[in-house]
CSV table of C-alpha atoms in Angstrom, one decimal:
chain,number,residue,atom,x,y,z
A,1,MET,CA,-21.2,4.3,0.5
A,2,PRO,CA,-23.1,1.6,-0.3
A,3,ASP,CA,-25.2,-0.3,2.4
A,4,ALA,CA,-24.2,-3.9,1.1
A,5,THR,CA,-23.3,-7.5,2.4
A,6,HIS,CA,-19.7,-8.3,1.2
A,7,PRO,CA,-19.3,-11.8,0.3
A,8,ASN,CA,-16.8,-12.4,2.7
A,9,GLY,CA,-20.4,-11.5,5.1
A,10,GLY,CA,-19.5,-8.5,6.4
A,11,LYS,CA,-20.5,-4.8,5.7
A,12,VAL,CA,-19.5,-3.8,2.4
A,13,GLN,CA,-16.8,-0.6,3.4
A,14,GLY,CA,-16.7,0.6,0.0
A,15,ARG,CA,-16.0,0.3,-4.0
A,16,VAL,CA,-12.8,0.4,-5.3
A,17,LEU,CA,-11.9,0.9,-9.1
A,18,LEU,CA,-8.3,-0.6,-9.4
A,19,VAL,CA,-6.5,0.6,-12.5
A,20,GLU,CA,-3.5,-1.8,-13.0
A,21,ASP,CA,-1.7,-3.4,-16.1
A,22,ASP,CA,-0.1,-6.0,-14.6
A,23,ARG,CA,-2.1,-9.5,-14.2
A,24,MET,CA,-0.1,-10.6,-11.0
A,25,SER,CA,-0.1,-6.9,-9.6
A,26,ARG,CA,-3.7,-6.8,-10.4
A,27,MET,CA,-4.8,-9.9,-8.7
A,28,LEU,CA,-2.6,-9.3,-5.7
A,29,VAL,CA,-3.7,-5.7,-5.0
A,30,THR,CA,-7.3,-7.5,-5.7
A,31,GLY,CA,-6.9,-9.6,-2.9
A,32,HIS,CA,-6.1,-7.1,-0.3
A,33,ILE,CA,-8.5,-5.1,-0.9
A,34,GLU,CA,-11.2,-7.4,-1.0
A,35,GLN,CA,-10.3,-8.7,2.4
A,36,LEU,CA,-10.6,-5.5,4.1
A,37,GLY,CA,-13.9,-5.5,3.1
A,38,TYR,CA,-13.9,-3.7,-0.2
A,39,THR,CA,-15.7,-4.9,-3.4
A,40,VAL,CA,-13.4,-4.4,-6.6
A,41,GLU,CA,-13.9,-3.6,-10.3
A,42,SER,CA,-10.5,-3.2,-12.1
A,43,ALA,CA,-9.3,-1.7,-15.3
A,44,GLY,CA,-5.9,-2.5,-17.3
A,45,ASN,CA,-5.3,1.5,-18.3
A,46,GLY,CA,-5.9,4.7,-17.3
A,47,ALA,CA,-8.3,5.2,-20.5
A,48,ASP,CA,-10.3,2.3,-20.0
A,49,ALA,CA,-11.0,3.5,-16.0
A,50,TYR,CA,-11.8,7.0,-17.2
A,51,THR,CA,-14.4,5.7,-20.1
A,52,MET,CA,-15.7,3.4,-16.8
A,53,LEU,CA,-16.4,5.9,-15.0
A,54,ARG,CA,-17.7,8.3,-17.2
A,55,GLU,CA,-20.6,6.1,-18.0
A,56,ASN,CA,-21.1,5.7,-14.3
A,57,PRO,CA,-19.5,8.0,-11.9
A,58,ALA,CA,-21.3,6.1,-9.2
A,59,ARG,CA,-19.5,2.8,-9.5
A,60,ALA,CA,-16.5,3.5,-7.5
A,61,ASP,CA,-15.8,5.5,-4.1
A,62,ILE,CA,-12.1,5.0,-4.6
A,63,VAL,CA,-9.9,4.7,-7.2
A,64,VAL,CA,-6.5,2.6,-6.6
A,65,SER,CA,-4.2,3.2,-9.8
A,66,ASP,CA,-0.4,2.2,-11.0
A,67,ARG,CA,1.6,5.2,-11.6
A,68,MET,CA,2.9,3.4,-15.1
A,69,MET,CA,0.5,2.2,-17.6
A,70,PRO,CA,0.3,2.0,-21.7
A,71,VAL,CA,-2.4,4.3,-22.9
A,72,MET,CA,-3.3,6.6,-20.4
A,73,ASP,CA,-1.0,6.2,-17.0
A,74,GLY,CA,-2.0,7.1,-13.8
A,75,LEU,CA,-0.8,10.4,-13.5
A,76,ALA,CA,-3.0,11.6,-16.5
A,77,LEU,CA,-6.1,9.8,-15.2
A,78,THR,CA,-5.9,11.5,-12.0
A,79,ARG,CA,-5.7,14.8,-13.6
A,80,ARG,CA,-8.6,14.1,-16.0
A,81,ILE,CA,-10.9,12.8,-12.8
A,82,LYS,CA,-9.6,16.2,-10.9
A,83,ARG,CA,-10.9,18.1,-13.9
A,84,ASP,CA,-14.3,16.6,-14.5
A,85,PRO,CA,-17.0,18.0,-12.1
A,86,ALA,CA,-18.9,14.8,-11.9
A,87,LEU,CA,-15.6,12.3,-10.6
A,88,GLN,CA,-13.4,15.4,-8.8
A,89,ALA,CA,-14.2,14.2,-5.5
A,90,LEU,CA,-12.8,11.0,-6.3
A,91,PRO,CA,-10.1,10.1,-3.7
A,92,VAL,CA,-7.0,8.6,-6.1
A,93,VAL,CA,-4.4,6.8,-4.4
A,94,LEU,CA,-1.5,6.0,-6.8
A,95,LEU,CA,1.2,3.1,-6.7
A,96,THR,CA,4.3,3.0,-8.1
A,97,GLY,CA,7.2,0.8,-8.4
A,98,ALA,CA,10.1,3.4,-7.1
A,99,ALA,CA,9.0,6.5,-4.7
A,100,GLU,CA,11.2,9.7,-6.3
A,101,ALA,CA,10.7,13.0,-4.9
A,102,ALA,CA,9.6,14.2,-8.2
A,103,ASP,CA,7.1,11.6,-8.8
A,104,ILE,CA,5.3,12.3,-5.5
A,105,ALA,CA,5.1,16.0,-6.0
A,106,ASP,CA,3.8,15.3,-9.5
A,107,GLY,CA,0.7,13.1,-8.1
A,108,VAL,CA,0.0,15.8,-5.5
A,109,ALA,CA,0.5,18.4,-8.0
A,110,ALA,CA,-2.0,16.4,-10.0
A,111,GLY,CA,-4.3,15.9,-6.9
A,112,ALA,CA,-3.9,12.5,-5.7
A,113,PHE,CA,-4.8,11.9,-2.2
A,114,TYR,CA,-2.0,9.5,-1.7
A,115,TYR,CA,1.1,7.7,-3.2
A,116,LEU,CA,2.2,4.3,-2.0
A,117,THR,CA,5.1,2.2,-3.3
A,118,LYS,CA,5.1,-1.7,-4.4
A,119,PRO,CA,4.8,-4.4,-2.8
A,120,VAL,CA,1.8,-2.8,-1.4
A,121,GLU,CA,1.8,-3.4,2.7
A,122,PRO,CA,-1.5,-4.3,3.4
A,123,ALA,CA,-1.8,-2.4,7.0
A,124,LEU,CA,-1.0,0.8,5.3
A,125,LEU,CA,-3.5,-0.2,2.7
A,126,ALA,CA,-6.3,-0.6,5.2
A,127,GLN,CA,-5.3,2.7,6.9
A,128,VAL,CA,-5.0,4.6,3.7
A,129,LEU,CA,-8.6,3.6,2.3
A,130,GLU,CA,-9.7,4.1,5.6
A,131,SER,CA,-8.5,7.8,5.5
A,132,ALA,CA,-10.3,7.9,1.6
A,133,ARG,CA,-13.5,6.9,3.2
A,134,LYS,CA,-13.5,10.0,5.6
A,135,GLU,CA,-12.3,12.3,3.1
A,136,ILE,CA,-15.1,11.3,0.9
A,137,VAL,CA,-17.2,12.5,4.0
A,138,ARG,CA,-15.2,15.6,4.6
A,139,THR,CA,-15.4,16.3,1.1
A,140,GLN,CA,-18.9,16.6,0.9
A,141,ARG,CA,-19.5,18.7,4.1
A,142,ILE,CA,-16.7,21.1,3.3
A,143,ARG,CA,-18.3,21.3,-0.3
A,144,GLU,CA,-21.7,22.3,1.3
A,145,VAL,CA,-19.8,25.0,3.2
A,146,LEU,CA,-18.0,26.6,0.6
A,147,ALA,CA,-21.1,26.6,-1.6
A,148,SER,CA,-23.0,28.4,0.9
A,149,HIS,CA,-19.9,30.9,1.8
A,150,GLN,CA,-18.2,31.7,-1.5
A,151,GLY,CA,-20.0,34.2,-2.8
A,152,ALA,CA,-19.5,36.5,0.3
A,153,PHE,CA,-16.0,36.0,0.9
A,154,SER,CA,-15.0,36.3,-2.6
A,155,ASN,CA,-15.5,40.1,-1.9
A,156,MET,CA,-13.6,39.8,1.3
A,157,GLN,CA,-10.1,41.3,1.7
A,158,GLU,CA,-8.9,39.9,5.0
A,159,VAL,CA,-10.0,37.3,7.5
A,160,LYS,CA,-8.7,35.7,10.7
A,161,PHE,CA,-9.9,33.1,12.6
A,162,ALA,CA,-8.8,31.9,16.4
A,163,LEU,CA,-9.2,27.9,16.6
A,164,THR,CA,-7.7,25.5,19.8
A,165,ALA,CA,-9.1,21.9,18.7
A,166,PRO,CA,-8.8,19.6,15.8
A,167,SER,CA,-12.5,19.5,15.1
A,168,GLU,CA,-12.0,23.4,13.9
A,169,VAL,CA,-9.7,22.8,11.5
A,170,GLU,CA,-11.9,21.8,8.3
A,171,GLY,CA,-14.8,24.8,9.3
A,172,VAL,CA,-12.1,27.2,9.2
A,173,ALA,CA,-9.6,25.6,6.5
A,174,GLY,CA,-12.8,25.7,4.3
A,175,LEU,CA,-14.1,29.6,5.1
A,176,LEU,CA,-10.2,30.8,4.3
A,177,ALA,CA,-10.1,28.6,1.1
A,178,SER,CA,-13.4,30.5,-0.1
A,179,LEU,CA,-11.0,33.7,-0.6
A,180,ALA,CA,-10.0,31.3,-3.9
A,181,PRO,CA,-11.6,30.9,-7.1
A,182,VAL,CA,-10.9,27.0,-6.8
A,183,PRO,CA,-11.2,26.4,-3.1
A,184,GLU,CA,-11.2,22.7,-3.5
A,185,LYS,CA,-7.7,23.4,-5.1
A,186,ILE,CA,-5.8,25.0,-2.0
A,187,LEU,CA,-8.5,23.3,0.3
A,188,PRO,CA,-6.3,20.0,1.6
A,189,GLY,CA,-3.1,22.4,1.7
A,190,LEU,CA,-4.7,25.0,4.5
A,191,ILE,CA,-6.0,21.9,6.2
A,192,ASP,CA,-2.5,20.0,6.3
A,193,LEU,CA,-0.9,23.5,7.6
A,194,ILE,CA,-3.7,24.4,10.0
A,195,GLY,CA,-4.2,20.8,11.4
A,196,ASN,CA,-0.3,21.2,12.0
A,197,ALA,CA,-0.2,24.1,13.7
A,198,VAL,CA,-3.4,22.5,16.3
A,199,GLU,CA,-1.5,18.9,17.0
A,200,HIS,CA,2.1,19.9,16.6
A,201,GLY,CA,2.1,23.2,18.1
A,202,ARG,CA,-0.5,23.6,20.3
A,203,LEU,CA,-1.0,20.1,21.8
A,204,ARG,CA,3.1,19.3,21.1
A,205,ILE,CA,1.8,16.0,19.5
A,206,GLY,CA,5.0,15.2,17.7
A,207,LEU,CA,5.5,13.1,13.9
A,208,GLU,CA,6.9,10.0,16.4
A,209,ALA,CA,4.0,10.2,19.2
A,210,LYS,CA,1.1,10.7,16.5
A,211,HIS,CA,2.6,7.8,14.8
A,212,SER,CA,2.4,5.7,18.1
A,213,LEU,CA,-0.4,6.9,18.8
A,214,THR,CA,-2.4,6.1,15.8
A,215,GLU,CA,-1.0,2.7,15.9
A,216,SER,CA,-2.2,1.5,19.6
A,217,GLY,CA,-5.5,3.5,18.3
A,218,GLN,CA,-5.0,5.9,21.1
A,219,PHE,CA,-4.5,9.3,18.9
A,220,ASP,CA,-8.1,10.4,19.6
A,221,ALA,CA,-8.2,9.7,23.3
A,222,GLU,CA,-4.9,11.7,23.6
A,223,ILE,CA,-6.2,14.5,21.7
A,224,GLN,CA,-9.3,14.9,24.1
A,225,ARG,CA,-6.5,14.3,27.3
A,226,ARG,CA,-4.7,17.2,26.3
A,227,MET,CA,-7.9,19.2,25.2
A,228,GLN,CA,-8.6,19.2,28.9
A,229,ASP,CA,-5.2,19.5,30.3
A,230,PRO,CA,-4.2,23.8,30.8
A,231,ALA,CA,-0.6,22.8,30.6
A,232,TYR,CA,-1.5,22.8,26.7
A,233,GLY,CA,-3.0,26.3,26.1
A,234,GLY,CA,-3.1,29.0,23.7
A,235,LEU,CA,-5.0,29.5,20.5
A,236,VAL,CA,-3.7,29.0,17.1
A,237,LEU,CA,-4.5,31.7,14.9
A,238,ALA,CA,-5.2,31.3,10.9
A,239,SER,CA,-5.8,34.3,8.7
A,240,ALA,CA,-5.9,35.7,5.0
A,241,VAL,CA,-5.4,38.8,3.1
A,242,ARG,CA,-5.4,39.7,-0.3
A,243,ALA,CA,-2.2,41.6,-1.9
A,244,ALA,CA,-0.7,42.2,-5.0
A,245,ASP,CA,0.8,39.1,-5.6
A,246,GLY,CA,-2.1,36.6,-4.6
A,247,ILE,CA,-3.8,35.7,-1.4
A,248,ARG,CA,-1.5,35.3,1.7
A,249,PHE,CA,-2.5,32.6,4.3
A,250,MET,CA,-1.0,32.9,7.5
A,251,VAL,CA,-1.2,30.2,10.4
A,252,LYS,CA,0.4,30.8,13.8
A,253,ASP,CA,0.9,28.7,16.9
A,254,PRO,CA,1.9,29.1,20.3
A,255,GLY,CA,4.2,26.1,20.4
A,256,VAL,CA,7.6,26.3,20.1
A,257,GLY,CA,8.2,25.3,16.8
A,258,PHE,CA,10.0,22.8,14.4
A,259,ASN,CA,12.4,21.9,12.1
A,260,TRP,CA,10.4,22.2,9.4
A,261,ARG,CA,13.0,22.2,6.6
A,262,ARG,CA,12.8,18.4,7.2
A,263,PHE,CA,9.6,18.1,6.2
A,264,ILE,CA,8.8,20.7,3.4
A,265,HIS,CA,10.0,19.0,0.5
A,266,PRO,CA,8.5,15.2,-0.9
A,267,ASP,CA,10.9,12.7,0.8
A,268,PRO,CA,11.0,9.3,-0.6
A,269,SER,CA,12.3,7.8,2.7
A,270,ARG,CA,8.6,8.7,4.0
A,271,ALA,CA,6.4,7.7,0.8
A,272,ASN,CA,4.7,5.0,3.0
A,273,ALA,CA,4.4,6.4,5.8
A,274,ALA,CA,0.8,7.1,7.7
A,275,SER,CA,1.9,10.7,8.7
A,276,GLY,CA,4.3,13.2,8.4
A,277,ARG,CA,4.0,14.3,4.8
A,278,GLY,CA,1.1,17.0,5.1
A,279,ILE,CA,3.5,20.4,4.8
A,280,ALA,CA,5.4,19.1,1.4
A,281,ARG,CA,1.6,18.6,0.3
A,282,ALA,CA,0.9,22.0,1.2
A,283,ALA,CA,4.2,23.2,-0.7
A,284,ILE,CA,3.2,21.6,-3.6
A,285,ILE,CA,-0.2,23.1,-3.5
A,286,PHE,CA,0.5,26.4,-2.8
A,287,ASP,CA,3.0,28.3,-5.2
A,288,ARG,CA,4.9,29.0,-2.2
A,289,VAL,CA,4.9,28.2,1.5
A,290,VAL,CA,7.6,29.2,3.9
A,291,TYR,CA,8.2,29.0,8.1
A,292,ASN,CA,9.7,31.7,10.2
A,293,GLU,CA,13.4,30.7,11.8
A,294,GLU,CA,11.3,28.7,15.1
A,295,GLY,CA,8.8,27.0,13.3
A,296,ASN,CA,5.5,28.4,14.5
A,297,LEU,CA,4.2,30.6,11.9
A,298,ALA,CA,3.6,29.5,8.2
A,299,VAL,CA,3.1,31.7,5.4
A,300,ALA,CA,1.6,30.2,2.3
A,301,LEU,CA,0.8,32.0,-0.8
A,302,HIS,CA,-1.7,31.5,-3.6
A,303,THR,CA,-2.0,33.3,-6.7
A,304,PRO,CA,-4.8,32.4,-8.9
A,305,ARG,CA,-4.7,32.2,-12.7
A,306,ARG,CA,-7.3,32.6,-14.8
A,307,SER,CA,-9.7,29.6,-15.7
A,308,GLU,CA,-7.8,27.9,-13.0
A,309,ARG,CA,-8.0,24.0,-12.9
A,310,TRP,CA,-6.5,21.0,-11.4
């Protein structure tokens, strides 16, 4: 992230490449992003944006792209970015005029970090960009872990971990993902499944409570409080085993479960929600995700394919 001064006098939060063919929409979204302390560079279509990024991969920290555009749309741009080793760590936020379940699924499958509907809500845009900034740091940290472990894990047939805290989720997910030929592809899905097991299953923070705590800025404090409370005990067990049909990942939590069928498919009504979309994302990333009847055991199947890529 650049350590520079923004024209508004504050520290630059990051660099955003905005890809939008409509001039008025481009001006409106640019204004929102700049008010949040980011510098903005723009392109009129995906082809121009990809050329700009190929010329200088360091020119942007985050890409915000319209879904529908001439020449190259946002979905094709996302796929190009995720297939390019020099660019694939860039978080891509897709904008769309109408959130359909199929559109959301296509965007997530292509590797999009988030999906926002127009008109963009400034408060939600701020949350998404902040999450994207954290994703950059997390991706770099986990890549270092993957690089040091994947060689050993490629020969491992079965592995199991026990964890209790949200701070352990990324590390465990990274190690489990190392069993796959392309760990980065399934890593977000593992983080979603294991994170849900810790937050909802062990610490019993439901969707509504998480939204309320996040809005009030009390989420981290509540996590710490429950971590110290013996009423919220038990272990989350995360494991993986190689099988004839692929790699099976299992996540078991000590909670009472939840109605997972409400969250397993992309829901346009939650397209602009700040939380509650992780399980649907995991179901798209993996070949199959199912829960037991109670909803406290998730099984995800990943079938590696030859020359696998985004």
